[in-house]
Amino acid sequence: MSKAHRAACVIGYPARHSRSPKLHGYWIAKYGLDAAYRAEEIPPDRIRGWLSNLAAHGYVGANVTMPRKEIAFELSTPDERARAVGAANTLWLEDGQLLSTNTDIEGFINALDAASPGWQKRAATAVVLGAGGASRAIIYGLIERGVCDIRLVNRTLAKAEAIGAQFGDVVRPVAWHDRQQQLATAQLLVNTTSLGMHGNAPLDIDVADLPRDAVVSDIVYVPLETPLLAAATARGLATANGLDMLLHQAVRGFEIWFGVRPTVTRELYDLLAADIGH
Ligand code: ATR
């Protein structure tokens, strides 16, 4: 099937801060495709009508950012991954139907694979901080990779318990003040909270208690190196950051819309990192 003259977009409000046009634009140029990827700023009251008429707006697919992932989920036919997370970030038209998936799962897992090949052979126990939408995607990915003990630490314990109820005994909800005690046996520590993000308070946790071969991941990407990741690097631990995840989550959408599976390279990372500026 010809993939000529295809366009996709990222829908946000605002959308101008999105790094996705630069990322997909890089791949479009690299693979010499007759394609386009644009940012579309759509106000919340127009999003439903807009997504329902994607083809009329000239698009074969779209990404949506928070908090539109739930709306995208409702308006589309989600696959199993999107259903497990209750949110969709990648949409495409197929035979006139709007389909969706959640690529945050593979974004997280593939970034970990790149940062520390074979991590899952060691990671029997993982500590995940935060119980929002990103946390749900990450937990799905960890379970799929065979992690059998996930300590889910959240300030609002009830939210961790709700995720535990969905995913079963493999997820153990833990109170926020007990986070430090979880580290001694954790081969993987993941921050999905907004702590450490530019303008927010830093995450108060000491990576000194992690095992020597632990991996630390942070979904925050402004700054690229959060205080958590800086501390982990100083200890010699492998790390994956939010930009690694962003790049890896973009791969499947690009492949679905434009028919080429793109590669995440150091050059692409550096291009986006320069844009983020830290
Ligand atoms: P996302 O969907 O991107 O994960 P979110 O749903 O807003 O974003 O979740 C943000 C996470 O950061 C939540 O787990 C939140 O904890 P609560 O569930 O208790 O709200 C966590 N978070 C935000 N600020 C925090 C703080 N000051 N201390 C601890 N956790 C915090």
XYZ file of C-alpha atoms and ligand atoms in Angstrom:
309
model
C 0.000 0.000 0.000
C 1.291 3.452 -0.852
C 2.075 5.631 2.124
C 2.468 8.825 0.059
C 1.045 12.189 1.120
C 0.262 11.227 4.649
C -0.016 13.595 7.560
C -0.312 13.109 11.300
C -0.402 15.583 14.161
C -0.068 16.058 17.878
C -3.152 17.553 19.461
C -2.628 19.718 22.511
C -3.761 22.917 24.144
C -1.313 24.551 24.068
C 0.532 22.434 21.487
C 3.441 24.689 20.587
C 5.684 23.314 23.352
C 5.379 19.755 22.033
C 8.628 18.169 20.907
C 6.810 15.663 18.694
C 6.887 17.723 15.431
C 10.673 18.017 15.678
C 11.016 14.315 16.448
C 8.742 13.040 13.665
C 10.019 15.715 11.287
C 13.540 14.370 11.773
C 12.444 10.858 10.806
C 10.357 12.070 7.844
C 13.449 13.824 6.454
C 15.769 10.946 7.313
C 13.642 8.366 5.491
C 12.784 10.767 2.637
C 9.027 10.337 3.034
C 6.270 12.368 1.451
C 4.695 12.991 4.829
C 4.031 15.690 7.393
C 3.636 15.892 11.151
C 2.210 19.059 12.674
C 1.096 20.434 16.023
C -2.627 21.259 16.247
C -3.849 23.486 19.030
C -7.423 22.425 19.747
C -9.384 23.891 22.682
C -10.956 21.345 25.077
C -14.536 22.058 23.912
C -13.621 21.215 20.292
C -11.531 18.120 20.842
C -14.321 15.540 20.497
C -15.625 16.916 17.206
C -12.101 17.363 15.905
C -10.924 13.832 16.668
C -14.124 12.348 15.247
C -13.349 14.103 11.951
C -9.637 13.477 11.704
C -9.756 12.577 8.004
C -11.655 15.776 7.157
C -8.821 17.729 8.778
C -6.363 15.951 6.480
C -4.872 13.464 8.915
C -4.407 9.701 8.950
C -3.537 9.711 12.627
C -2.629 11.667 15.715
C -0.938 11.779 19.068
C -2.700 13.317 22.017
C -1.072 14.674 25.163
C -2.354 14.704 28.746
C -5.145 15.218 29.723
C -6.677 14.260 26.364
C -5.606 10.622 26.490
C -8.838 9.593 28.249
C -11.022 11.429 25.715
C -9.067 9.851 22.856
C -9.648 6.488 24.486
C -13.420 7.038 24.696
C -13.759 8.241 21.111
C -11.775 5.432 19.502
C -11.624 1.654 19.373
C -8.760 0.956 21.778
C -6.496 -2.080 21.645
C -5.710 -4.202 24.690
C -2.862 -1.943 25.840
C -4.946 1.210 25.748
C -7.728 -0.614 27.596
C -5.347 -1.758 30.350
C -4.142 1.799 30.900
C -7.554 3.432 30.296
C -5.877 5.988 28.051
C -4.763 6.268 24.422
C -1.926 8.443 23.128
C -1.707 7.216 19.517
C -4.615 7.121 17.047
C -5.002 6.109 13.431
C -7.697 5.590 10.843
C -8.198 2.152 9.369
C -11.094 1.476 6.986
C -12.770 4.624 8.283
C -12.507 3.510 11.901
C -10.550 5.429 14.529
C -8.277 2.942 16.319
C -5.994 3.639 19.248
C -3.229 2.247 21.402
C -1.015 3.342 24.251
C 2.651 3.511 23.269
C 3.823 4.862 26.639
C 4.177 1.211 27.670
C 6.740 0.282 25.028
C 8.291 3.759 25.300
C 9.185 3.023 28.876
C 10.248 -0.612 28.346
C 12.322 0.041 25.210
C 14.089 2.968 26.889
C 15.014 0.640 29.746
C 16.235 -2.004 27.282
C 18.473 0.604 25.653
C 19.776 1.916 28.990
C 20.453 -1.439 30.580
C 20.134 -4.481 28.292
C 18.909 -7.516 30.241
C 17.596 -5.420 33.161
C 14.558 -7.660 33.504
C 16.692 -10.699 34.348
C 17.705 -8.903 37.538
C 14.526 -6.976 38.247
C 12.423 -9.282 40.375
C 11.454 -6.282 42.480
C 10.650 -2.807 41.199
C 9.677 0.329 43.096
C 7.345 2.657 41.211
C 6.692 6.110 42.655
C 3.386 7.714 41.664
C -0.003 6.328 40.670
C -1.222 8.485 37.778
C -1.735 7.572 34.128
C 1.966 7.135 33.381
C 2.323 4.771 36.322
C -0.423 2.498 34.968
C 1.358 2.194 31.607
C 4.673 1.445 33.303
C 3.161 -1.205 35.563
C 1.558 -2.906 32.565
C 4.958 -3.008 30.849
C 6.781 -4.319 33.916
C 4.276 -7.139 34.401
C 4.509 -8.040 30.706
C 8.287 -8.322 31.150
C 7.900 -10.673 34.115
C 8.576 -8.380 37.078
C 6.724 -10.158 39.858
C 7.000 -7.760 42.811
C 6.053 -4.140 42.178
C 6.010 -1.804 45.168
C 3.709 1.016 44.188
C 4.371 4.036 46.370
C 1.978 6.973 46.251
C 1.156 10.018 48.339
C -2.547 9.174 47.996
C -2.518 5.507 48.960
C -6.048 4.887 47.651
C -4.827 5.514 44.083
C -2.087 2.904 44.481
C -4.662 0.504 45.905
C -6.947 1.056 42.920
C -4.125 0.133 40.538
C -3.312 -2.852 42.746
C -6.927 -4.003 42.500
C -6.700 -3.835 38.695
C -3.379 -5.607 38.228
C -3.539 -8.122 41.114
C -1.151 -9.246 43.867
C 1.992 -8.465 41.850
C 1.350 -4.791 42.735
C 1.807 -3.968 46.408
C 0.572 -0.506 47.436
C 2.974 1.293 49.801
C 2.462 4.502 51.801
C 4.532 7.511 50.669
C 6.469 7.778 53.978
C 7.671 4.169 53.598
C 9.370 4.741 50.225
C 12.971 4.725 51.422
C 12.626 1.264 53.060
C 11.665 -0.276 49.713
C 14.978 0.460 48.023
C 17.360 -2.126 49.519
C 15.879 -4.993 47.478
C 14.784 -3.014 44.393
C 16.587 -3.665 41.112
C 14.559 -0.952 39.463
C 13.357 2.440 40.723
C 10.959 4.463 38.580
C 9.749 7.987 39.300
C 6.399 8.760 37.662
C 5.552 11.692 39.936
C 6.039 15.292 38.926
C 8.631 15.777 41.694
C 11.998 16.828 40.266
C 10.385 18.475 37.247
C 11.472 22.048 36.504
C 9.571 24.322 38.886
C 8.554 21.509 41.266
C 10.086 20.317 44.524
C 12.790 17.651 44.176
C 11.986 14.046 44.984
C 13.124 13.272 48.519
C 14.690 9.812 48.279
C 18.252 8.534 48.733
C 19.503 6.173 46.004
C 22.394 5.096 48.273
C 20.138 2.291 49.570
C 19.623 0.721 46.118
C 21.617 -2.403 45.149
C 24.771 -1.747 43.074
C 23.243 -3.110 39.859
C 19.927 -1.248 40.131
C 18.507 0.827 37.271
C 16.823 4.194 37.845
C 14.256 5.688 35.494
C 12.514 9.059 35.625
C 9.685 10.032 33.284
C 10.387 13.747 33.787
C 12.290 15.295 30.857
C 12.555 18.939 31.824
C 15.247 18.954 33.082
C 16.766 15.999 31.238
C 18.768 15.077 34.291
C 16.596 15.351 37.373
C 18.274 15.427 40.801
C 17.230 11.762 41.124
C 19.022 10.765 37.908
C 22.057 12.881 38.788
C 22.346 11.059 42.124
C 21.915 7.668 40.416
C 24.587 8.483 37.818
C 26.955 9.673 40.549
C 26.526 6.246 42.159
C 27.330 4.534 38.862
C 23.797 3.208 38.281
C 22.273 2.867 34.797
C 19.546 5.417 34.079
C 16.784 6.156 31.561
C 15.177 9.588 31.373
C 11.914 11.029 30.115
C 13.379 11.957 26.728
C 14.451 8.349 26.154
C 10.824 7.351 26.798
C 9.437 10.081 24.562
C 11.608 8.953 21.649
C 10.781 5.273 22.064
C 7.024 5.864 22.463
C 7.001 7.694 19.113
C 8.311 4.742 17.070
C 5.090 2.791 16.660
C 2.892 5.749 15.722
C 5.348 6.706 12.998
C 5.371 3.135 11.699
C 1.564 2.906 11.682
C 1.028 6.253 9.885
C 3.968 6.298 7.499
C 4.896 2.632 6.972
C 8.526 2.787 8.118
C 9.751 1.652 11.528
C 12.171 4.404 12.573
C 15.262 4.024 14.733
C 16.023 5.927 17.917
C 19.592 7.173 17.557
C 22.045 9.235 19.557
C 21.834 11.934 16.894
C 18.067 12.217 17.396
C 18.476 12.269 21.162
C 21.018 15.087 20.918
C 18.777 17.092 18.585
C 15.882 16.976 21.041
C 18.128 17.404 24.069
C 19.518 20.628 22.564
C 15.931 21.827 22.159
C 15.096 21.071 25.789
C 18.302 22.816 26.724
C 19.553 21.051 29.833
P 0.519 11.335 35.185
O -0.776 10.882 34.627
O 1.430 11.984 34.184
O 1.236 10.246 35.920
P -0.791 12.600 37.435
O -1.981 11.753 37.253
O -1.012 14.043 37.699
O 0.195 12.536 36.186
O 0.090 11.979 38.598
C 1.069 12.671 39.212
C 1.681 11.808 40.326
O 2.593 12.634 41.041
C 0.652 11.304 41.330
O 1.024 10.015 41.752
C 0.800 12.310 42.458
O 0.426 11.814 43.739
P -1.122 11.852 44.247
O -1.773 10.684 43.585
O -1.058 11.740 45.691
O -1.684 13.164 43.759
C 2.272 12.560 42.420
N 2.650 13.815 43.102
C 2.462 15.078 42.656
N 2.951 15.972 43.549
C 3.442 15.252 44.600
C 4.063 15.585 45.847
N 4.297 16.860 46.200
N 4.463 14.574 46.670
C 4.236 13.278 46.318
N 3.647 12.899 45.161
C 3.244 13.867 44.298
